[in-house]
Tab-separated table of C-alpha atoms and ligand atoms in Angstrom:
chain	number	residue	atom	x	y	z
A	154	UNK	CA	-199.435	-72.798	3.242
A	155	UNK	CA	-197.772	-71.249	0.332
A	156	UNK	CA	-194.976	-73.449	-1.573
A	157	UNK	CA	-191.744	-70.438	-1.730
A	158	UNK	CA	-189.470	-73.051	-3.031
A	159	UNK	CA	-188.709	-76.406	-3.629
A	160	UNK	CA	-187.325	-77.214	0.090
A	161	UNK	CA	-190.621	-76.631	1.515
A	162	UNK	CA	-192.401	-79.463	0.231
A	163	UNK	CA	-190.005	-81.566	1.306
A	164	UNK	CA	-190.835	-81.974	5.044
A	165	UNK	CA	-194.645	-82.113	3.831
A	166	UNK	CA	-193.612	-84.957	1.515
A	167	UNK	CA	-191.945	-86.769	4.861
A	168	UNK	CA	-195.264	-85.954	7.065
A	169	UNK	CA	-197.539	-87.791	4.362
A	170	UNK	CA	-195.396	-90.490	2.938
A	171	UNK	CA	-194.353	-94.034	4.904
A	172	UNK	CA	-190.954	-93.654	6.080
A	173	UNK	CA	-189.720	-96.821	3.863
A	174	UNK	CA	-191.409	-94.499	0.744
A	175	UNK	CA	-189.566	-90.980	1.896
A	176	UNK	CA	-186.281	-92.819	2.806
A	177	UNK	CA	-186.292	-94.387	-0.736
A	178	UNK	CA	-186.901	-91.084	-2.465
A	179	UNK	CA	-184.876	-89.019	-0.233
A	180	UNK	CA	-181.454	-90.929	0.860
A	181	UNK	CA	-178.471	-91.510	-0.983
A	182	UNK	CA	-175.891	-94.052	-0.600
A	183	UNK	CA	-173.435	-94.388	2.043
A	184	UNK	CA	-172.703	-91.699	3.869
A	185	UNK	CA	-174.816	-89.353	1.565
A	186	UNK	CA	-171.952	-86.846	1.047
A	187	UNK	CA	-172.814	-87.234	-2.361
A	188	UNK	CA	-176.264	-86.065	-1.764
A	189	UNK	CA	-174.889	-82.711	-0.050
A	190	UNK	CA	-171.738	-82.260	-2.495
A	191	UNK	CA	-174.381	-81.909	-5.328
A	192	UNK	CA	-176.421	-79.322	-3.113
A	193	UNK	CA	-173.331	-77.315	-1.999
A	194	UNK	CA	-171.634	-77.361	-4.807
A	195	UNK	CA	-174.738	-75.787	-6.662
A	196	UNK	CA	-174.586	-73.025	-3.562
A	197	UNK	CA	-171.003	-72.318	-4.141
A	198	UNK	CA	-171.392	-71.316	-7.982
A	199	UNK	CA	-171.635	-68.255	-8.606
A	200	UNK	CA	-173.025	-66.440	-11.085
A	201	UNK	CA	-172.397	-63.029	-12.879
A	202	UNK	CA	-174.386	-60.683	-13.432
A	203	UNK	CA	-174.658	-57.721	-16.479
A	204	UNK	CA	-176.877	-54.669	-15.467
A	205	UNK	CA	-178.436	-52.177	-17.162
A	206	UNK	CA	-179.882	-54.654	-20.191
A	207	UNK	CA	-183.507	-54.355	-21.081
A	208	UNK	CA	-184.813	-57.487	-19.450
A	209	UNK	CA	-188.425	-56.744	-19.879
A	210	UNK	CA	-189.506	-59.596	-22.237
A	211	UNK	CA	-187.604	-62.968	-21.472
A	212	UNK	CA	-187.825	-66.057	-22.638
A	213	UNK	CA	-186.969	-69.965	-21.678
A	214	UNK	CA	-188.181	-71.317	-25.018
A	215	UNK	CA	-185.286	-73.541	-25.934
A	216	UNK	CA	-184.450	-76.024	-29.426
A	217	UNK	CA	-182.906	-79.220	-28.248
A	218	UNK	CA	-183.268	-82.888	-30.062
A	219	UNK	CA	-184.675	-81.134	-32.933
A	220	UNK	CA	-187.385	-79.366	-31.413
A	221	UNK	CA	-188.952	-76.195	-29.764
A	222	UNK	CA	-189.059	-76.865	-25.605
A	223	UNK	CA	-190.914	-74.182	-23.427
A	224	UNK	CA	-188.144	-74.207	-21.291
A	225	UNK	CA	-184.852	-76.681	-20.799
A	226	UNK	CA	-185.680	-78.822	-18.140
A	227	UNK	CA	-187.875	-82.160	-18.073
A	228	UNK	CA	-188.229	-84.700	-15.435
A	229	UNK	CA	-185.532	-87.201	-14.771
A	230	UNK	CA	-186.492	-91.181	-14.771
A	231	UNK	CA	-188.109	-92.492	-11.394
A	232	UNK	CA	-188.043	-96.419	-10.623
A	233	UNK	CA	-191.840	-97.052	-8.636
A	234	UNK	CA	-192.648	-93.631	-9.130
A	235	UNK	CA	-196.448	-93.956	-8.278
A	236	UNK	CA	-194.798	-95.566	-4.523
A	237	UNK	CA	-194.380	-91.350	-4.002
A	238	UNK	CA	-198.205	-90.928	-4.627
A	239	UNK	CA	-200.521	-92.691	-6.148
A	240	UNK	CA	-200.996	-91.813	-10.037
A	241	UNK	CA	-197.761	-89.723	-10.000
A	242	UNK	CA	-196.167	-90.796	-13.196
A	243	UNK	CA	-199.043	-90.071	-15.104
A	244	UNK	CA	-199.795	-86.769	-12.905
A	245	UNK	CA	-196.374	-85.581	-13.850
A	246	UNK	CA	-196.535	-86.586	-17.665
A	247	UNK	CA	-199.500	-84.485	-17.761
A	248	UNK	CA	-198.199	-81.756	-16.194
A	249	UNK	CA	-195.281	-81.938	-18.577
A	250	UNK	CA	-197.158	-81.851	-21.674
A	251	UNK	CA	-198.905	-79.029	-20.681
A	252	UNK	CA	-196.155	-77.122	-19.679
A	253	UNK	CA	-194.306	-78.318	-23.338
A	254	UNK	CA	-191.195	-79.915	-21.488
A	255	UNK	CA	-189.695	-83.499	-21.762
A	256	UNK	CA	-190.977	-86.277	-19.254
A	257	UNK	CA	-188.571	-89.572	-18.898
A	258	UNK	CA	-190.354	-92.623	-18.205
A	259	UNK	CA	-188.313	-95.364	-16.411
A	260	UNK	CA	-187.920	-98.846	-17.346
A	261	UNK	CA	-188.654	-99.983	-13.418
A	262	UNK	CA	-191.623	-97.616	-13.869
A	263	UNK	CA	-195.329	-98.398	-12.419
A	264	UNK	CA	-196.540	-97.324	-16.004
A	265	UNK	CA	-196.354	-98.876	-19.119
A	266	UNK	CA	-194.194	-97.928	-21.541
A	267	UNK	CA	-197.160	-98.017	-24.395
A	268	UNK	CA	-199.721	-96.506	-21.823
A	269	UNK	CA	-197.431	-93.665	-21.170
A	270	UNK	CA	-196.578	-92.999	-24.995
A	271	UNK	CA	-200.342	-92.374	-25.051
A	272	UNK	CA	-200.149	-89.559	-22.480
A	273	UNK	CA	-196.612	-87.879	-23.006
A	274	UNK	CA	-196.995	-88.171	-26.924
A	275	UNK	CA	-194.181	-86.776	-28.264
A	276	UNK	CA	-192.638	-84.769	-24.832
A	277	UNK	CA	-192.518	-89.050	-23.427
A	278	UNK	CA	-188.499	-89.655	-23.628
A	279	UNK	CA	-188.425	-93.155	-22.129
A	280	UNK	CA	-185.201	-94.161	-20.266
A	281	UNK	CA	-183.209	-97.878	-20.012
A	282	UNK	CA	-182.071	-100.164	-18.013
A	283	UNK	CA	-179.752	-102.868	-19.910
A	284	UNK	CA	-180.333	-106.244	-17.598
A	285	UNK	CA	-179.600	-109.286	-18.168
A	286	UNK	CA	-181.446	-111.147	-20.599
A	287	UNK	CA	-180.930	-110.343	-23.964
A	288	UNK	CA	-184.124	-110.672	-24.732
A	289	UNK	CA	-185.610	-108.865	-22.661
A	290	UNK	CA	-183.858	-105.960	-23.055
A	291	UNK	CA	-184.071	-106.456	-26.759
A	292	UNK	CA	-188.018	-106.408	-26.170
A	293	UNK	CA	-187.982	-102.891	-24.463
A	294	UNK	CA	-186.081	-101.541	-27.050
A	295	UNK	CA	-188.497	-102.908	-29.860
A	296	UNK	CA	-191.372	-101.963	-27.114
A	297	UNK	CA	-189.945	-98.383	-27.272
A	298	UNK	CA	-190.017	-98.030	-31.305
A	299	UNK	CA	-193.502	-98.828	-31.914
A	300	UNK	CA	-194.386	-96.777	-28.958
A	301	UNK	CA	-193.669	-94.067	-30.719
A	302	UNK	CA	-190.816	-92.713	-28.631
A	303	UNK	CA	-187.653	-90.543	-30.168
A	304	UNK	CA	-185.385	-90.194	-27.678
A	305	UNK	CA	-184.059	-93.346	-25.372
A	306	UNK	CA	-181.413	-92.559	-22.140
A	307	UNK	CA	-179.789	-95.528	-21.216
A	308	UNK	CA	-178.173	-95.618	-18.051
A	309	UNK	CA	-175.301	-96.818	-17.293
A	310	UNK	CA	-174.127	-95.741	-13.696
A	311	UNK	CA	-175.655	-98.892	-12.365
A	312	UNK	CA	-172.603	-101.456	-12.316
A	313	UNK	CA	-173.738	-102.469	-9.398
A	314	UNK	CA	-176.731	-102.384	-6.801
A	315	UNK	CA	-175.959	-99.389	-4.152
A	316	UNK	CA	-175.479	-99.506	-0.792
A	317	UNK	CA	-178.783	-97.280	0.638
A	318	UNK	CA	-178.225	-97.307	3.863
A	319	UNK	CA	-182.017	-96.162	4.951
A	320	UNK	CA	-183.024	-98.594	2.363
A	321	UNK	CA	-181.090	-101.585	4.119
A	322	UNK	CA	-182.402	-100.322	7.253
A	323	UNK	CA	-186.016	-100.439	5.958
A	324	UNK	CA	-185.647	-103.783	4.409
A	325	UNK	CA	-186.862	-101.699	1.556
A	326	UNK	CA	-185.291	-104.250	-1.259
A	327	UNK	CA	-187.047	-105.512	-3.918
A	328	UNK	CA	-188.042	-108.461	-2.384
A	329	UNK	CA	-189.842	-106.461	0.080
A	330	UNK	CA	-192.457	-107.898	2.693
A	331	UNK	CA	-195.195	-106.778	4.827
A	332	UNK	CA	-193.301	-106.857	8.119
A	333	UNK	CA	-194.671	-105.581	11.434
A	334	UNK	CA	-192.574	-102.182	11.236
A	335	UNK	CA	-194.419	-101.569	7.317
A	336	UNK	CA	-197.730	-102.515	8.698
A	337	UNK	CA	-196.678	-99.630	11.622
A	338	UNK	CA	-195.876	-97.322	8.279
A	339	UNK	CA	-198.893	-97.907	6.459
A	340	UNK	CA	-201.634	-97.772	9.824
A	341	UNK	CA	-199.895	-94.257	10.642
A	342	UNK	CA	-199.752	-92.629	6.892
A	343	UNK	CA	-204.111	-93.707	6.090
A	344	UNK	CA	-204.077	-91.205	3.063
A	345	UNK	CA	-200.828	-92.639	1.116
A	346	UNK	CA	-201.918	-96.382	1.912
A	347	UNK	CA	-205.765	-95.918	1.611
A	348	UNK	CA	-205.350	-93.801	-2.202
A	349	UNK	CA	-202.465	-96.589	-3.004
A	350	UNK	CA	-204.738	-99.496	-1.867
A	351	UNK	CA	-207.793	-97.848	-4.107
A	352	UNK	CA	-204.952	-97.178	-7.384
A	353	UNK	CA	-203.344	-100.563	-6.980
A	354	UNK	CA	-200.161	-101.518	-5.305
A	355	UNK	CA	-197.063	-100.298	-7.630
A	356	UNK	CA	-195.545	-102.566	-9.714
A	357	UNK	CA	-193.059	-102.455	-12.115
A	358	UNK	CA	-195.495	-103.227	-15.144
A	359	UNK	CA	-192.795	-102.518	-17.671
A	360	UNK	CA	-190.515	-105.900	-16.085
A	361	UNK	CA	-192.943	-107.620	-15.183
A	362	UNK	CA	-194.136	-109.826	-17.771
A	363	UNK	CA	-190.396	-111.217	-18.283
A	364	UNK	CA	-189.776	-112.853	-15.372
A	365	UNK	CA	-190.216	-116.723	-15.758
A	366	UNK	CA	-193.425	-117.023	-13.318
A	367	UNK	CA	-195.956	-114.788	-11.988
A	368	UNK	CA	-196.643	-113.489	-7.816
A	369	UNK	CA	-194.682	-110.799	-6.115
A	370	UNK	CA	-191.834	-113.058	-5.245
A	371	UNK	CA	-191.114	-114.702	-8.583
A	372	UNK	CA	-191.113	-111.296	-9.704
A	373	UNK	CA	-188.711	-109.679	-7.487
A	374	UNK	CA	-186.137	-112.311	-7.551
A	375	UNK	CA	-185.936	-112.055	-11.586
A	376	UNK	CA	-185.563	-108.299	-11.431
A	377	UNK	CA	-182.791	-108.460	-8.685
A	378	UNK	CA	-180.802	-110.850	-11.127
A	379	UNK	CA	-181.171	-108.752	-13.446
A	380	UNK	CA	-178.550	-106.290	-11.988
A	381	UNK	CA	-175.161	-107.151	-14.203
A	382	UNK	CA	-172.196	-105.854	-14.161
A	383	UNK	CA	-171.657	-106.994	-17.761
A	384	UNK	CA	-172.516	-104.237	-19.678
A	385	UNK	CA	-169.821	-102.685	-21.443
A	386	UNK	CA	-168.396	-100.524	-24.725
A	387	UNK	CA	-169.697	-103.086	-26.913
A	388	UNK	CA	-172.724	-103.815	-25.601
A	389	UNK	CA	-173.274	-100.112	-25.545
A	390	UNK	CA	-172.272	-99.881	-29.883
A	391	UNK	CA	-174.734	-102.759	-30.195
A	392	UNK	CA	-177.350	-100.830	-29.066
A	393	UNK	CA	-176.659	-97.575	-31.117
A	394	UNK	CA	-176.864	-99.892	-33.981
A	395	UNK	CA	-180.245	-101.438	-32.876
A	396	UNK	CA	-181.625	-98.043	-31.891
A	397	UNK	CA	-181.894	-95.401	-34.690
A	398	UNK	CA	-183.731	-93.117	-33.003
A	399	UNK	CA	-181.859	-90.427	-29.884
A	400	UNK	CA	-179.634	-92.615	-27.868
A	401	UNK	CA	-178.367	-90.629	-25.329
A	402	UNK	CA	-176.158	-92.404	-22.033
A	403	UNK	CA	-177.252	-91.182	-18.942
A	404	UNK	CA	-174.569	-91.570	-15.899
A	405	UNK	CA	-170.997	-90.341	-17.394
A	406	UNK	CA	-168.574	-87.918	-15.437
A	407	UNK	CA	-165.449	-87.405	-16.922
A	408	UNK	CA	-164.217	-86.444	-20.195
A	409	UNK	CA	-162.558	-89.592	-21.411
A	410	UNK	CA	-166.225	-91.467	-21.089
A	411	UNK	CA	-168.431	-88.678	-22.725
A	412	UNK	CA	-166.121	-88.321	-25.959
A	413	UNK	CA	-166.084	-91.751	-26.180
A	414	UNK	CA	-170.138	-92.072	-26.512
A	415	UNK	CA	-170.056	-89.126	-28.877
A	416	UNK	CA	-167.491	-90.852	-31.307
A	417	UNK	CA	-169.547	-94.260	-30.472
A	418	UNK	CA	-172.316	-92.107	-32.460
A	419	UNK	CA	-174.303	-91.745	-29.447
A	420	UNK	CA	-176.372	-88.621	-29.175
A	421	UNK	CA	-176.048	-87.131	-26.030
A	422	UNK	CA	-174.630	-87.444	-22.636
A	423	UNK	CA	-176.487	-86.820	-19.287
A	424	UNK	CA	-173.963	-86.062	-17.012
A	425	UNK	CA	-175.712	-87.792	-13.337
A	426	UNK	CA	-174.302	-88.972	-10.225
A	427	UNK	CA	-177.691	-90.250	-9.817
A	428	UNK	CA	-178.290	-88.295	-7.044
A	429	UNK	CA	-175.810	-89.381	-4.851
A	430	UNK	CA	-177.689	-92.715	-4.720
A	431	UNK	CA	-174.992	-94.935	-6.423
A	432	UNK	CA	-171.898	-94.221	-4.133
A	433	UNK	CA	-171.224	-91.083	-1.876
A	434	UNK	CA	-167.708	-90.677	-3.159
A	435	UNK	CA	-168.234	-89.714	-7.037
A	436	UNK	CA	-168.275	-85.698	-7.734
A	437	UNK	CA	-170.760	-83.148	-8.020
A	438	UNK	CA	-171.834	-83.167	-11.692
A	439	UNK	CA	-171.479	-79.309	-11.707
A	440	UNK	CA	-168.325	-79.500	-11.162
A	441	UNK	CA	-166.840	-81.561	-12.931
A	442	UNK	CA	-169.463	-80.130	-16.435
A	443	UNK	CA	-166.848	-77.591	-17.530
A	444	UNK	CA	-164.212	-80.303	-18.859
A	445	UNK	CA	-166.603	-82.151	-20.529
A	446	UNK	CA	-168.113	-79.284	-22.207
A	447	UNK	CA	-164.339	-78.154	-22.929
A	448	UNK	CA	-163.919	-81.961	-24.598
A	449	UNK	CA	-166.991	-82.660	-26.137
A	450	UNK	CA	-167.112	-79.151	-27.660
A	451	UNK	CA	-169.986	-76.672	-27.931
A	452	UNK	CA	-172.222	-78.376	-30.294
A	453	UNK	CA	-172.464	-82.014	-28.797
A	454	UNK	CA	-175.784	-82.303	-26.332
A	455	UNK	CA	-175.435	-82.572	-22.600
A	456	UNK	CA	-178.082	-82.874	-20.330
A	457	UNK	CA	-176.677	-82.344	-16.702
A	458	UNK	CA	-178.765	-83.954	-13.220
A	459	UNK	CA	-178.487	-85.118	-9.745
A	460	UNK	CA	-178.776	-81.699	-6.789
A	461	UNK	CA	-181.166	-79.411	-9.299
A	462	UNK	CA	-183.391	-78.255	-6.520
A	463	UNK	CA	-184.637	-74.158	-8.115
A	464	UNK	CA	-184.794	-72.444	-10.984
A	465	UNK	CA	-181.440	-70.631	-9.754
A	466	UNK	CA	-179.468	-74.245	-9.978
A	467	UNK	CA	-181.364	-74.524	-13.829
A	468	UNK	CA	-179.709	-71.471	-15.449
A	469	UNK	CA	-176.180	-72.036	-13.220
A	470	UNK	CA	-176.243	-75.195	-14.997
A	471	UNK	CA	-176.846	-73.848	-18.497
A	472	UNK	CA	-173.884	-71.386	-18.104
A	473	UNK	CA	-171.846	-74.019	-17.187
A	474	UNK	CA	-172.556	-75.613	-19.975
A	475	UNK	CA	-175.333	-78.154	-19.936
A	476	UNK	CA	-177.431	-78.068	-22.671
A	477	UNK	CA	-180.509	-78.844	-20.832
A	478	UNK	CA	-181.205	-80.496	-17.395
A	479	UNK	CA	-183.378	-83.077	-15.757
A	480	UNK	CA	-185.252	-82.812	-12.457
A	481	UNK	CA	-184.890	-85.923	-10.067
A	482	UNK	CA	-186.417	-85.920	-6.367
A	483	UNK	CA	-187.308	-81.736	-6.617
A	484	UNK	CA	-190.445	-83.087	-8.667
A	485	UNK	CA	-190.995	-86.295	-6.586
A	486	UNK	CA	-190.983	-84.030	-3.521
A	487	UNK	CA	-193.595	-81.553	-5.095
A	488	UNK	CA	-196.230	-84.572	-5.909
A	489	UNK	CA	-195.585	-86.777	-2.597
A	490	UNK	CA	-196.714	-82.891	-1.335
A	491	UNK	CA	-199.470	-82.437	-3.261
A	492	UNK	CA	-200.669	-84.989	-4.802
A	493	UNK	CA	-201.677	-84.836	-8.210
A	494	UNK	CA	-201.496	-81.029	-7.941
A	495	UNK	CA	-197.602	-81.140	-7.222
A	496	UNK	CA	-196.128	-81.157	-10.381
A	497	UNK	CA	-198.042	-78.056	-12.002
A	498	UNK	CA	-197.104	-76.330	-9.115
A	499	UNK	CA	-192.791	-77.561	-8.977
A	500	UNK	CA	-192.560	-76.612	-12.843
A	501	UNK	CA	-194.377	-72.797	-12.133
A	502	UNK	CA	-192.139	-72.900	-9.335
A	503	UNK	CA	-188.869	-73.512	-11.516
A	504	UNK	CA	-190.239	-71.506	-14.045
A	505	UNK	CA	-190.530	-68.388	-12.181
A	506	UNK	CA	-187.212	-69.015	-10.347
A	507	UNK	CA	-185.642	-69.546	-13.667
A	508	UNK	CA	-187.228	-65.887	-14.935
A	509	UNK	CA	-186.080	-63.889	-12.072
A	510	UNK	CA	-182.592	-65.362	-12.187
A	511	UNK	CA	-182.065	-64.332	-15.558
A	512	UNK	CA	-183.602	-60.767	-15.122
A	513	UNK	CA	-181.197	-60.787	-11.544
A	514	UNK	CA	-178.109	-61.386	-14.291
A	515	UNK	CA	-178.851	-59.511	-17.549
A	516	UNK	CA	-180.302	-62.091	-19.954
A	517	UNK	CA	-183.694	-62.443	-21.595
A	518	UNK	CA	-183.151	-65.537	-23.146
A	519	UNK	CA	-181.353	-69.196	-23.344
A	520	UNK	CA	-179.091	-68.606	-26.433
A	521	UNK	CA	-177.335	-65.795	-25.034
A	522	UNK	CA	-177.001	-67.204	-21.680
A	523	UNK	CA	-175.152	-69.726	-23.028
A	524	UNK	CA	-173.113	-67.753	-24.994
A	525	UNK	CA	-171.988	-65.738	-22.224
A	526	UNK	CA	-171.495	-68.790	-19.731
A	527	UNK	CA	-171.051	-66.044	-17.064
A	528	UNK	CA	-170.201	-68.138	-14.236
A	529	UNK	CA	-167.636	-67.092	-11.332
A	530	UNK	CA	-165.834	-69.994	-9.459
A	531	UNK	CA	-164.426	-69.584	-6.145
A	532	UNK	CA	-161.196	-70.880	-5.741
B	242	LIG	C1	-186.509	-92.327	-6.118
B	242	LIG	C2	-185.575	-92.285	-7.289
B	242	LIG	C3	-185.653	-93.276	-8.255
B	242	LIG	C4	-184.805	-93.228	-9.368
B	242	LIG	N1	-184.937	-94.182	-10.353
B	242	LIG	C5	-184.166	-94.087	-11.461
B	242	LIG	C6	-184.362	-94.985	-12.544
B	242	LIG	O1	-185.241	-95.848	-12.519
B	242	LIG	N2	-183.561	-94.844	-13.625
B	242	LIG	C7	-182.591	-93.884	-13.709
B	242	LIG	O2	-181.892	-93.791	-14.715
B	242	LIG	N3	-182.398	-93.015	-12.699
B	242	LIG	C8	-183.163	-93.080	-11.598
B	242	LIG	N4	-182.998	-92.170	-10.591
B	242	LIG	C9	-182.011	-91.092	-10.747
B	242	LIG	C10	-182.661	-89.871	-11.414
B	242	LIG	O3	-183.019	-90.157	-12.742
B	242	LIG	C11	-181.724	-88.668	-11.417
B	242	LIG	O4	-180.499	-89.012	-12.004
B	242	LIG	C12	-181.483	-88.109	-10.011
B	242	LIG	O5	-182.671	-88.145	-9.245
B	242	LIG	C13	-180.998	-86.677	-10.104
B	242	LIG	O6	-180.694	-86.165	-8.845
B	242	LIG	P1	-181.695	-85.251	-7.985
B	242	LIG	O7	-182.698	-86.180	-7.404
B	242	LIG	O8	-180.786	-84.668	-6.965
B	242	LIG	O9	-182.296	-84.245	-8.922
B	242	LIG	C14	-183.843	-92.185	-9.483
B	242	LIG	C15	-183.788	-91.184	-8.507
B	242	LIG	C16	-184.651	-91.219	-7.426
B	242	LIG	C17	-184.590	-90.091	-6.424
């Protein structure tokens, strides 16, 4: 079957994944309005077009953090990303590299933080989670350094655990156990469990070594208390002071909080509802881009998330006034999919959406885009 757009690998990612794996990368929390507000609020942007422009030769080359992107989109951070297929992380880094855009490795990751430096080189942005101990989190961050990375995303929209409804349902938590219904899962999906069984059960390598004893159990209880709602401000200045390189906060949505990271000395903002997957009730980060753009001003970096699922959503976002934008479940569809070949595929995908918009509108390139932020809103 031929891939059109992003929404058909999703059922194909359901048929080959357990459901405790597809509900984890596909639900939301609560009721999952948030989930849908992101999509529709994507739909009900419009854009505006300029014809008769010579659109023959575009281009998504874009300069962000300093350096030349081949277009402005990279992959958003994944907890247990190789749960979604064997090998993904590293499938996706590659694909990433090749394709010259950003790839964000996350601190609950199945990859290590050094053995993915070695693959994403300099596209490897790595992204964290502030927990508990001090030191561990102190660790990462000196972990991160001699990697070799230049850009960190620390995320901050994590207060406290969400309430996944699927997840609940699934018992998927991180003290998860091989109960009769997951032994059901894994006998009825043979490729997922036989290629995870031959790659290694996931495990979040990056954590792991912190926690005060070895075993599955030991391990999940110290990363479930590591969850706190303590980090603040401060804590946040502390780190911009430890970390010299790109900080950037991932997980702000209004004004107030995004000039206060800027005048903090902070980098760059992601604007993120994570996906819907931290409470239903928050807005859609599209709509709510314009007044932080308006209060940040046109210079200061935003990265924008959470509903991206074409090419079409990319360049709405960028004249609205994201600076670049990250890809969350759209790529973790394409390589639960496909496999391996999923994330070559998503990015060609986006890429080619991304083209045709801008020849549909009148623009051949980023910069001018931008510029023109030609966006219609209905009222
Ligand atoms: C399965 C899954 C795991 C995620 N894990 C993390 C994570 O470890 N760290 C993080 O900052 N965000 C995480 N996110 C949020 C994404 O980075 C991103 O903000 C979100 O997926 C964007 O929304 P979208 O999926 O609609 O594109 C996760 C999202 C999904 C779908």
């Amino acid at each position: 079957m031929k891939f059109a757009s992003i929404s058909d690998f999703r059922p194909r990612a359901q048929r080959r994944l357990p459901k405790f794996a597809f509900d984890y990368l596909d639900g939301g929390a609560g009721t999952e309005a948030g989930i849908r507000r992101n999509l529709q609020a994507f739909d009900d942007l419009q854009l505006k077009p300029r014809m008769l422009v010579n659109i023959e030769h575009r281009d998504l080359a874009t300069t962000f953090f300093g350096r030349k992107w081949a277009a402005p989109f990279g992959t958003a951070p994944i907890g247990m990303g190789n749960l979604l297929w064997p090998r993904a992380e590293e499938a996706i880094a590659r694909a990433c590299v090749a394709a010259g855009i950003p790839y964000t490795l996350s601190t609950p990751a199945t990859t290590s933080l050094e053995r993915m430096a070695e693959i994403a080189g300099a596209n490897g942005w790595f992204q964290l989670y502030v927990g508990r101990s001090e030191e561990m989190v102190a660790d990462l961050v000196v972990r991160a350094e001699r990697a070799g990375y230049d850009v960190m995303l620390v995320t901050v929209d994590v207060p406290v655990p969400p309430r996944r409804l699927r997840d609940i349902k699934n018992e998927f938590t991180m003290k998860f156990r091989f109960t009769p219904r997951v032994i059901y899962e894994l006998v009825t999906h043979p490729l997922w469990s036989l290629q995870t069984l031959m790659a290694g059960m996931p495990k979040s390598v990056n954590m792991e070594r912190y926690a005060p004893a070895t075993g599955a159990l030991p391990v999940a209880r110290y990363m479930s208390s590591q969850v706190t709602g303590r980090f603040d401000w401060n804590n946040l200045k502390q780190l911009r002071e430890r970390w010299r390189r790109k900080l950037v906060v991932k997980g702000l949505l209004t004004a107030e909080d995004a000039l206060r990271a800027r005048d903090l000395g902070c980098d760059g903002v992601v604007v993120s509802n994570h996906g819907g997957r931290q409470l239903a009730s928050l807005p859609a980060t599209i709509d709510v881009l314009p007044e932080i753009r308006a209060a940040v001003g046109p210079s200061f970096p935003l990265i924008l998330d959470s509903g991206i699922r074409s090419g079409e959503h990319i360049v709405k976002a960028l004249a609205a006034g994201a600076d670049f934008v990250l890809i969350g479940r759209a790529m973790m569809y394409a390589v639960a999919a496909l496999g391996r070949a999923g994330p070559k595929v998503a990015i060609e995908l986006l890429t080619a959406e991304m083209m045709n918009c801008l020849g549909q509108i009148g623009y051949t390139d980023i910069a001018s885009l931008k510029a023109a932020a030609p966006v219609l809103r209905r009222r």
